[in-house]
Coordinates of C-alpha atoms and ligand atoms in Angstrom, one line a residue:
X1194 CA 0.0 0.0 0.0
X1195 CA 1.4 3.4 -0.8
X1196 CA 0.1 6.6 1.4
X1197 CA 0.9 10.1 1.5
X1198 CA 1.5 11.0 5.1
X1199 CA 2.2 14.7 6.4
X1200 CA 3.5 15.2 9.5
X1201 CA 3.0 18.6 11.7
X1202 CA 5.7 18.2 14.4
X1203 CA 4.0 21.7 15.8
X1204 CA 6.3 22.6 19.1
X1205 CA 7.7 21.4 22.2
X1206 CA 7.8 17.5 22.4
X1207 CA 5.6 17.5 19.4
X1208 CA 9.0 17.5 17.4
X1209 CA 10.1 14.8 19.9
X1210 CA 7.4 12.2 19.5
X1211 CA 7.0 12.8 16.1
X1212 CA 10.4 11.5 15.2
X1213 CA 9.5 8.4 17.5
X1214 CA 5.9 7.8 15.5
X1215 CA 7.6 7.9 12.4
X1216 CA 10.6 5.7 13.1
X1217 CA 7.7 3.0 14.4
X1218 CA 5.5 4.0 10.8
X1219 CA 8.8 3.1 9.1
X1220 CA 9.6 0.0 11.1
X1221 CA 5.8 -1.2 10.1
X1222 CA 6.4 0.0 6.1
X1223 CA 9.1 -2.4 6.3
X1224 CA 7.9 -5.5 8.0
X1225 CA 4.4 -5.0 5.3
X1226 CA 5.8 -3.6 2.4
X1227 CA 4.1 -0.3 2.1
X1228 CA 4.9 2.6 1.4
X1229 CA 4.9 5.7 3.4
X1230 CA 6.4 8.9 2.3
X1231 CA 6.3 11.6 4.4
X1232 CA 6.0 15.4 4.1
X1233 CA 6.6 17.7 7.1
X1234 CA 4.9 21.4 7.6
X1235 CA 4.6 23.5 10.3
X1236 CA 2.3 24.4 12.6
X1237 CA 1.9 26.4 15.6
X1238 CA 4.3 28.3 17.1
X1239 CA 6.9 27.2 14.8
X1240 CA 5.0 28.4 12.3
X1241 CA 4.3 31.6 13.7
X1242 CA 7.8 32.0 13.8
X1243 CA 8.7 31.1 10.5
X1244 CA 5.9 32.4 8.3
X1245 CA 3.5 34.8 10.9
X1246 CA 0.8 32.6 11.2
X1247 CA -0.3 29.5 13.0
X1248 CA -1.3 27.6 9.9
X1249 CA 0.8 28.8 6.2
X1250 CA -1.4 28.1 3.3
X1251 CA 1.4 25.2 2.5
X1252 CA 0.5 23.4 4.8
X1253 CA -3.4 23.5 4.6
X1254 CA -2.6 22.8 1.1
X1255 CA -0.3 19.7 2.1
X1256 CA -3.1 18.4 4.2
X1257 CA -5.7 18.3 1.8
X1258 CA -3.7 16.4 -0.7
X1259 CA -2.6 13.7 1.9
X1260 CA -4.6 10.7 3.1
X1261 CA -3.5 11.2 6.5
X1262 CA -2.4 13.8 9.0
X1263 CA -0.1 13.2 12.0
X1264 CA -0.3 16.3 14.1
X1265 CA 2.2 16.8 17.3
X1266 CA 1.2 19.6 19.7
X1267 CA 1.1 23.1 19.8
X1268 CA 2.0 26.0 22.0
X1269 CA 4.1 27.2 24.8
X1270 CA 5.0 30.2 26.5
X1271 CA 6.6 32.2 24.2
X1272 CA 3.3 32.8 22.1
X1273 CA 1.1 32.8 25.2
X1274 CA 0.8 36.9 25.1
X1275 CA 0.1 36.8 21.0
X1276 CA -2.7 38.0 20.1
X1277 CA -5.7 35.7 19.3
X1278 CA -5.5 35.5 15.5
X1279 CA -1.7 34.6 16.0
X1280 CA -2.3 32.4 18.8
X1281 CA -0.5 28.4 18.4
X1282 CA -3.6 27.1 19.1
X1283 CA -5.5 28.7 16.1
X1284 CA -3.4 26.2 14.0
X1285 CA -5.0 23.5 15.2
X1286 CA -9.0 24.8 14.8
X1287 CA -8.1 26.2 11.4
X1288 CA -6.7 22.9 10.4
X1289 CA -9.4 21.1 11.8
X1290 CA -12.0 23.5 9.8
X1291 CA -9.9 22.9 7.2
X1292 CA -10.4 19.3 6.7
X1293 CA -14.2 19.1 7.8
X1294 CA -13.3 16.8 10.8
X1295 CA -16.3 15.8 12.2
X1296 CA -15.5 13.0 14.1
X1297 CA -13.1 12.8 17.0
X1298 CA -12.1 9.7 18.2
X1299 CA -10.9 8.8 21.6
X1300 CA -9.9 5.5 22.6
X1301 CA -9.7 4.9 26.6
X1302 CA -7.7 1.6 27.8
X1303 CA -6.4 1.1 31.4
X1304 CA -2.7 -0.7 31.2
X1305 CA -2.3 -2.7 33.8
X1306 CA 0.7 -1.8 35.5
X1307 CA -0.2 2.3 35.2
X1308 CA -3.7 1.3 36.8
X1309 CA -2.5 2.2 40.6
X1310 CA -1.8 5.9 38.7
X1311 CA -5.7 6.4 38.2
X1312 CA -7.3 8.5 40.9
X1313 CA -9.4 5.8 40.7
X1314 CA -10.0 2.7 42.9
X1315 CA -7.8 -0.1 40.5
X1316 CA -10.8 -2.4 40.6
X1317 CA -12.8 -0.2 39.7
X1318 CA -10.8 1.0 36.4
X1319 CA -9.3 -2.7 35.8
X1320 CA -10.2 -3.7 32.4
X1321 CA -11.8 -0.1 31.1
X1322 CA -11.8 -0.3 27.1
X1323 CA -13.6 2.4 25.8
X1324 CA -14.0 4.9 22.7
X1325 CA -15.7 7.9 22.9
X1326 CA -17.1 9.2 19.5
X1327 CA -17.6 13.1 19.4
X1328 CA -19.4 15.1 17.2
X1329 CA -16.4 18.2 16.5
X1330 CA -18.2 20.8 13.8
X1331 CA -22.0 21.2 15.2
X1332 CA -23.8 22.3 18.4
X1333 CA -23.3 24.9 20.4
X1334 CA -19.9 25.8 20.3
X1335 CA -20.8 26.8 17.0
X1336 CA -23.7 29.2 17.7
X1337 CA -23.6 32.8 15.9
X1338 CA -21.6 35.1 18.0
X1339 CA -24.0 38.3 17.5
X1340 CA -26.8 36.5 18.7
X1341 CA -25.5 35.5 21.8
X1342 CA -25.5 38.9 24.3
X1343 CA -28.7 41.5 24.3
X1344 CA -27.9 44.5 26.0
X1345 CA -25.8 42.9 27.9
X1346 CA -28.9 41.7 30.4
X1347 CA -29.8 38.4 28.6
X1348 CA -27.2 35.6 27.2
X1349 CA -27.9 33.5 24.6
X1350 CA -26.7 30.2 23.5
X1351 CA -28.3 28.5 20.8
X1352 CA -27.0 24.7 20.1
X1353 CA -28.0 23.7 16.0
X1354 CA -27.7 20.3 14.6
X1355 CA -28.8 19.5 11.1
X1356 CA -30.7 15.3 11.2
X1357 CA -27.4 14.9 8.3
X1358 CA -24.6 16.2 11.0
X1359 CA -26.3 13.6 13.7
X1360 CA -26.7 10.5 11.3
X1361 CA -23.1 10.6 9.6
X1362 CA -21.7 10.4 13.4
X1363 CA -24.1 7.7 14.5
X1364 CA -23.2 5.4 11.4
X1365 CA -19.8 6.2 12.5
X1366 CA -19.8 5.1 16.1
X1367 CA -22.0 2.3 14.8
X1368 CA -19.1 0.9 12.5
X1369 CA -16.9 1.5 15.3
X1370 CA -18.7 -0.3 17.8
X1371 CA -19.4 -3.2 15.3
X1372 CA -15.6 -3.8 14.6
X1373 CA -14.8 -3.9 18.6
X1374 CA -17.3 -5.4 21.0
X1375 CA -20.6 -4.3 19.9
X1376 CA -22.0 -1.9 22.2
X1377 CA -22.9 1.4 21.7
X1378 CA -23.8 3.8 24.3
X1379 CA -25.5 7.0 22.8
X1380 CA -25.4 10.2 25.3
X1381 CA -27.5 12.7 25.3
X1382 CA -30.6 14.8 27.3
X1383 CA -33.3 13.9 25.8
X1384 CA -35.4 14.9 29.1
X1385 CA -34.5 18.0 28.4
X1386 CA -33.0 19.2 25.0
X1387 CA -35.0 19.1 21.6
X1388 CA -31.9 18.2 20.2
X1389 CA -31.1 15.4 22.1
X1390 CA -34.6 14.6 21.6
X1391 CA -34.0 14.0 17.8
X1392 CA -30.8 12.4 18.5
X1393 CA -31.9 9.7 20.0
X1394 CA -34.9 9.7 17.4
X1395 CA -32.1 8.9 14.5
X1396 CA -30.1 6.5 16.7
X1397 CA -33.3 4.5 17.0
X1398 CA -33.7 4.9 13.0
X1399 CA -29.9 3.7 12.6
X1400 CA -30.2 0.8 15.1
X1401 CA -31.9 -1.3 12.1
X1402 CA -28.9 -1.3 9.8
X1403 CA -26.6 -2.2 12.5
X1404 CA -28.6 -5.3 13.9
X1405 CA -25.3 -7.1 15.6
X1406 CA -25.0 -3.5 17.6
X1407 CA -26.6 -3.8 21.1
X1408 CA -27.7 -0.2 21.8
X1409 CA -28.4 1.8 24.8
X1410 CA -29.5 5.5 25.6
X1411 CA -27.9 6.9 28.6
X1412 CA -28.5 10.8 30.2
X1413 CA -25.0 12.7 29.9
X1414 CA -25.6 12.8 34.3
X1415 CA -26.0 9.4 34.3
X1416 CA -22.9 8.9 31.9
X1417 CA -20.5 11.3 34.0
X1418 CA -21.5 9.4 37.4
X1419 CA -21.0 5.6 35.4
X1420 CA -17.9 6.8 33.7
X1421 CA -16.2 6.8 37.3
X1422 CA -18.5 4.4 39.0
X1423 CA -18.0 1.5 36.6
X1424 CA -16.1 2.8 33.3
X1425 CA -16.0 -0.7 32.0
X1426 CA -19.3 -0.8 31.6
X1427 CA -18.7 1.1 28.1
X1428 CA -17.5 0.0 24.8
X1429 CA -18.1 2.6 22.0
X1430 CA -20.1 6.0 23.2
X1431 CA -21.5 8.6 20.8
X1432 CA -22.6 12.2 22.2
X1433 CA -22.7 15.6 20.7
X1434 CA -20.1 18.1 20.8
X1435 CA -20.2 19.8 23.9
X1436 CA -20.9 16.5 25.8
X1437 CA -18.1 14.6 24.4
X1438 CA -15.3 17.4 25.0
X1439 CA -16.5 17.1 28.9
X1440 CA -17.0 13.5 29.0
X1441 CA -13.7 12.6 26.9
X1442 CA -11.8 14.9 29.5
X1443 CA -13.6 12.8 32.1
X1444 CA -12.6 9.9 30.6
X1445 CA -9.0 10.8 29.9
X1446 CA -7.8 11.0 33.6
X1447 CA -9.1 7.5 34.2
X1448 CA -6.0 5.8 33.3
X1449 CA -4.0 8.2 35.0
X1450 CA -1.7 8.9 32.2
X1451 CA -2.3 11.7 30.1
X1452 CA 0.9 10.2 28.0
X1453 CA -0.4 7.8 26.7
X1454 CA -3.7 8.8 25.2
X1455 CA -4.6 9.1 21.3
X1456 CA -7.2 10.7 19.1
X1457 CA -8.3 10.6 15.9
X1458 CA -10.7 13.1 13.9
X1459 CA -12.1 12.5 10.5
X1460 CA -13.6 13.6 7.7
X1461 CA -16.0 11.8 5.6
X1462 CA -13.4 10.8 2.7
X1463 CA -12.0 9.1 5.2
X1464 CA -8.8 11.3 5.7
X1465 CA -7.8 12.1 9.4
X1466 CA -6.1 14.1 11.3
X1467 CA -4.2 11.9 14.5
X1468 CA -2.6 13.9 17.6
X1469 CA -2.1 12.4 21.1
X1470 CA -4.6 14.1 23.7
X1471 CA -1.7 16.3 25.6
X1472 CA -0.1 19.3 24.7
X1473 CA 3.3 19.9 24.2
X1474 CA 4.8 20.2 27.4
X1475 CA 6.9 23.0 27.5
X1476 CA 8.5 21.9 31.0
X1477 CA 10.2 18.9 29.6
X1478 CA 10.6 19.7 26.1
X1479 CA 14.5 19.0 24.7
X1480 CA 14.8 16.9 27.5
X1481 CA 14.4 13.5 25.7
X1482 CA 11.7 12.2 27.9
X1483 CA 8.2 12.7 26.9
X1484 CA 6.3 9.8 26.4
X1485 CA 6.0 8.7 22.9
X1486 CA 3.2 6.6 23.6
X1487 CA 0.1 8.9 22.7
X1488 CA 1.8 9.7 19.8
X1489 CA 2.8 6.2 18.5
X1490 CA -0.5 5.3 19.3
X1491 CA -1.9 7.8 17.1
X1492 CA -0.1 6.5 14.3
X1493 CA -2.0 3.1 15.1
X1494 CA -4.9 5.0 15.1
X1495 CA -4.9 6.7 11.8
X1496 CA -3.5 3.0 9.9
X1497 CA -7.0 1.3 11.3
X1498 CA -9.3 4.5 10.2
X1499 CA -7.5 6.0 7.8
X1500 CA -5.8 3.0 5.9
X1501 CA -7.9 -0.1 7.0
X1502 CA -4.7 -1.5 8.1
X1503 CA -6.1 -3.7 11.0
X1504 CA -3.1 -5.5 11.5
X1505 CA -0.8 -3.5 11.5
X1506 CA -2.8 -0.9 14.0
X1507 CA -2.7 -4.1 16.2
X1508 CA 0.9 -4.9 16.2
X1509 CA 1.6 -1.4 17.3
X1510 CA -0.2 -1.8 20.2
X1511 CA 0.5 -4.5 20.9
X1512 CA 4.2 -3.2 21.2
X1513 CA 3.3 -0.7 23.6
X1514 CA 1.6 -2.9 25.5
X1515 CA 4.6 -5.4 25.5
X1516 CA 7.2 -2.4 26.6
X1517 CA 4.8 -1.6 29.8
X1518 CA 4.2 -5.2 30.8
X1519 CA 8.0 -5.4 30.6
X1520 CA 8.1 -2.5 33.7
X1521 CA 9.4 0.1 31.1
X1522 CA 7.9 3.3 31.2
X1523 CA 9.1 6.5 31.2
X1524 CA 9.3 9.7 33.6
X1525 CA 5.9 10.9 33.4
X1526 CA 4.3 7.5 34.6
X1527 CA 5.1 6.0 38.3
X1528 CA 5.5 2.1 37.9
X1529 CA 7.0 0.3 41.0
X1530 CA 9.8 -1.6 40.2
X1531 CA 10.0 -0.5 36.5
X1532 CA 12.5 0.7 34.2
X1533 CA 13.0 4.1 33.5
X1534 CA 14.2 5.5 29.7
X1535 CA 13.8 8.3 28.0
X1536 CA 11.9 8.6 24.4
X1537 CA 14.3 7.2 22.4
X1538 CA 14.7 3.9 23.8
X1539 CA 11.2 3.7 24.2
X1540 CA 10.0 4.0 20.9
X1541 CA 13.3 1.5 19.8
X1542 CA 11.6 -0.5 22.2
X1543 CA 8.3 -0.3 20.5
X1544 CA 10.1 -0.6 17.1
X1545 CA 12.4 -3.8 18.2
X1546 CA 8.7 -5.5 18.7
X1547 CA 7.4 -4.5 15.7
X1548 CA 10.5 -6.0 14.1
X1549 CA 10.7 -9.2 15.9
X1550 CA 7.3 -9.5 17.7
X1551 CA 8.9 -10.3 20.4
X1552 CA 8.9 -8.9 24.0
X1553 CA 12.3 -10.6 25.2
X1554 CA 14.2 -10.2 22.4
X1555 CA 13.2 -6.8 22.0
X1556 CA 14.5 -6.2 25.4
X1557 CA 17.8 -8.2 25.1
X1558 CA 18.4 -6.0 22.0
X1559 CA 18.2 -2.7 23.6
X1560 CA 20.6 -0.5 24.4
X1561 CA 20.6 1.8 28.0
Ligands
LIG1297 N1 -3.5 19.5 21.0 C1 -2.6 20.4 21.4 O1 -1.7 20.8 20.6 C2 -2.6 20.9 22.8 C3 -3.4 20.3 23.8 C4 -3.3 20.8 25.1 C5 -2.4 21.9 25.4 N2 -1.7 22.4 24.4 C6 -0.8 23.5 24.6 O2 0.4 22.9 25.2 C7 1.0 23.9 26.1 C8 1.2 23.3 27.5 O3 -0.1 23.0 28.0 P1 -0.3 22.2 29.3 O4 0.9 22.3 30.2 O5 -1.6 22.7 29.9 O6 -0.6 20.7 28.9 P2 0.4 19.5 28.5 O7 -0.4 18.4 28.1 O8 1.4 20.1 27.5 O9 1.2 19.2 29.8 C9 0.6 18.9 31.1 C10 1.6 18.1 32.0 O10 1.7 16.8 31.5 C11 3.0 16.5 31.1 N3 3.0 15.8 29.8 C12 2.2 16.0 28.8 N4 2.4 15.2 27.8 C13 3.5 14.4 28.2 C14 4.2 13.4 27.6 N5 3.9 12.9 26.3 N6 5.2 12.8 28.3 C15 5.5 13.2 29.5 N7 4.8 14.2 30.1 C16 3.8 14.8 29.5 C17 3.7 17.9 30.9 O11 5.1 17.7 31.2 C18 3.0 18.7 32.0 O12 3.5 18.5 33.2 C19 0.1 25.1 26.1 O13 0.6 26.1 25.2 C20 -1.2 24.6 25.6 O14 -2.0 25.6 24.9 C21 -1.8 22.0 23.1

């Protein structure tokens, strides 16, 4: 298979873990014969450096002719007094605009020797698998600005979904939840909101074509008090825009590792944007010792919903998963007994795995 990949290092560690996701995108081109090539833009603060904005017209360009986007972080202190239009951070929304990402994607998975990090109870976060499916373009973060103050006495709000916005994310949690255990939890307030009220209309319409997909409707209360109550209780959940950036939050600090946490967002050719859930993490940056994870993980991401490359998603994680049962982890993540590294013998961790699938001679083959 031959795929056009552009990476946008962005700042801080971004730069960092994107060398380590593209050595481990190599290592799988390799053991698969594919072909990636690679084309790197900036983004960010880098770009605001370079060109005076947070998002050059090469690299939108770049974007739109790749079939998938690997996207560092952005920011850090020295643009935090910029002004708004040349803010890092307006990178990132203008290239998600940019590509009509609707979906965001955020997979949830408790490791098992990181689980004492979770503020929660271990048993209670011990085998949490879950993927939260957000709606990123509608609702009402995307209300119109003019109509929101009145004389400054009354505030308005107003949350919009066209039936089309709701259905294409539905059919995409649907898939989702089809091709990992078959649940589907759909969030919303239907006791409340109209528009939760024909939400839940068209995920009754959509249950027919997805007959193997065992459906339930849960209140977003309900959802925030079961997500730390009994998180395994999920498999896939959809919910609109606003809900899903709160719950997915919610959700992210279950595993206790913000490290180690991936996203995806997609458009409907298929073509996504990946980026681990932190930022970039100007306190350690050009120290060698972020955690590559999220990011590596994000490649994984964007070869099973971008490429359709099941397997070779799986190997990568499996990799991970091999270096932390093997008591490696790096600083950010407390693991008693483990073994410290840095990000470059973690991802040549990762990548000896991918290489040799397997865990001991992966280890007996790295260097400290
Ligand atoms: N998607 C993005 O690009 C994105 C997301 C969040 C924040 N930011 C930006 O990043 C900058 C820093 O923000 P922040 O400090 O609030 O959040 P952050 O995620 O960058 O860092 C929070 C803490 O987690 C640690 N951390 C994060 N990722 C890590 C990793 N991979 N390995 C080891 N430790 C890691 C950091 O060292 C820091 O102590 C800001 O400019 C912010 O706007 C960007």
């Amino acid at each position: 298979m031959k795929k056009r990949i552009v990476l946008l290092p962005g700042d801080g560690i971004g730069k960092e873990v994107m060398e380590s996701a593209k050595e481990v995108l190599t290592a799988i081109a390799e053991e698969y014969n594919h072909t990636f090539s690679f084309e790197t833009h900036e983004i960010g603060g880098a770009a605001i450096d370079l060109y005076g904005t947070p998002l050059p017209d090469p690299t939108v360009e770049a974007c739109k002719q790749a079939d998938a986007v690997l996207l560092g972080a952005v920011g850090g202190p020295k643009w935090d007094q910029n002004l708004s239009h040349l803010r890092p951070e307006r990178g990132l929304l203008g290239i998600r605009k940019a590509l009509d990402l609707y979906a965001n994607l955020r997979p949830i998975k408790g490791f098992k020797n990181l689980l004492h990090a979770s503020p929660l109870k271990e048993e209670v976060v011990a085998g949490s698998d879950l993927l939260i499916v957000r709606e990123l373009t509608g609702g009402i973060y995307f209300g119109t600005p003019s109509e929101r103050r009145e004389n400054g006495q009354v505030v308005v709000d107003t949350l919009s979904y066209t039936r089309y916005e709701i259905e294409r994310i539905v059919d995409k949690a649907f898939q989702a939840a089809r091709s990992r255990r078959g649940r589907l939890a759909s969030v919303d307030k239907a006791n409340v909101l109209e528009s939760s009220k024909v939400w839940r209309e068209v995920v009754e319409e959509k249950k027919a074509q997805y007959p193997d997909v065992e459906v339930e409707h849960v209140l977003v209360d309900a959802a925030a008090m079961k997500l730390i109550t009994n998180p395994s209780h999920f498999d896939v959940i959809v919910t609109e825009n606003m809900f899903g950036d709160i719950l997915s939050d919610e959700a992210s600090v279950l595993t206790g590792s913000l490290g180690m946490l991936p996203s995806a967002s997609l458009n409907e050719s298929g073509v996504g944007l990946y980026e681990p859930v932190h930022g970039s993490a100007p306190d350690i940056a050009g120290k060698g010792i972020a955690n590559p994870t999220a990011m590596i993980l994000s490649a994984a991401l964007m070869l099973r919903y971008s490429f359709e490359l099941e397997e070779e998603a799986k190997l990568i994680e499996n990799a991970v998963q091999s270096a932390l049962d093997s008591g490696y982890h790096t600083a950010d993540l407390q693991v008693p007994n483990g073994r410290l590294v840095g990000t470059k013998v973690m991802t040549r961790l990762i990548v000896d795995y991918i290489k040799t699938q397997n865990a001991s001679k992966c280890i007996a083959s790295c260097y400290y």
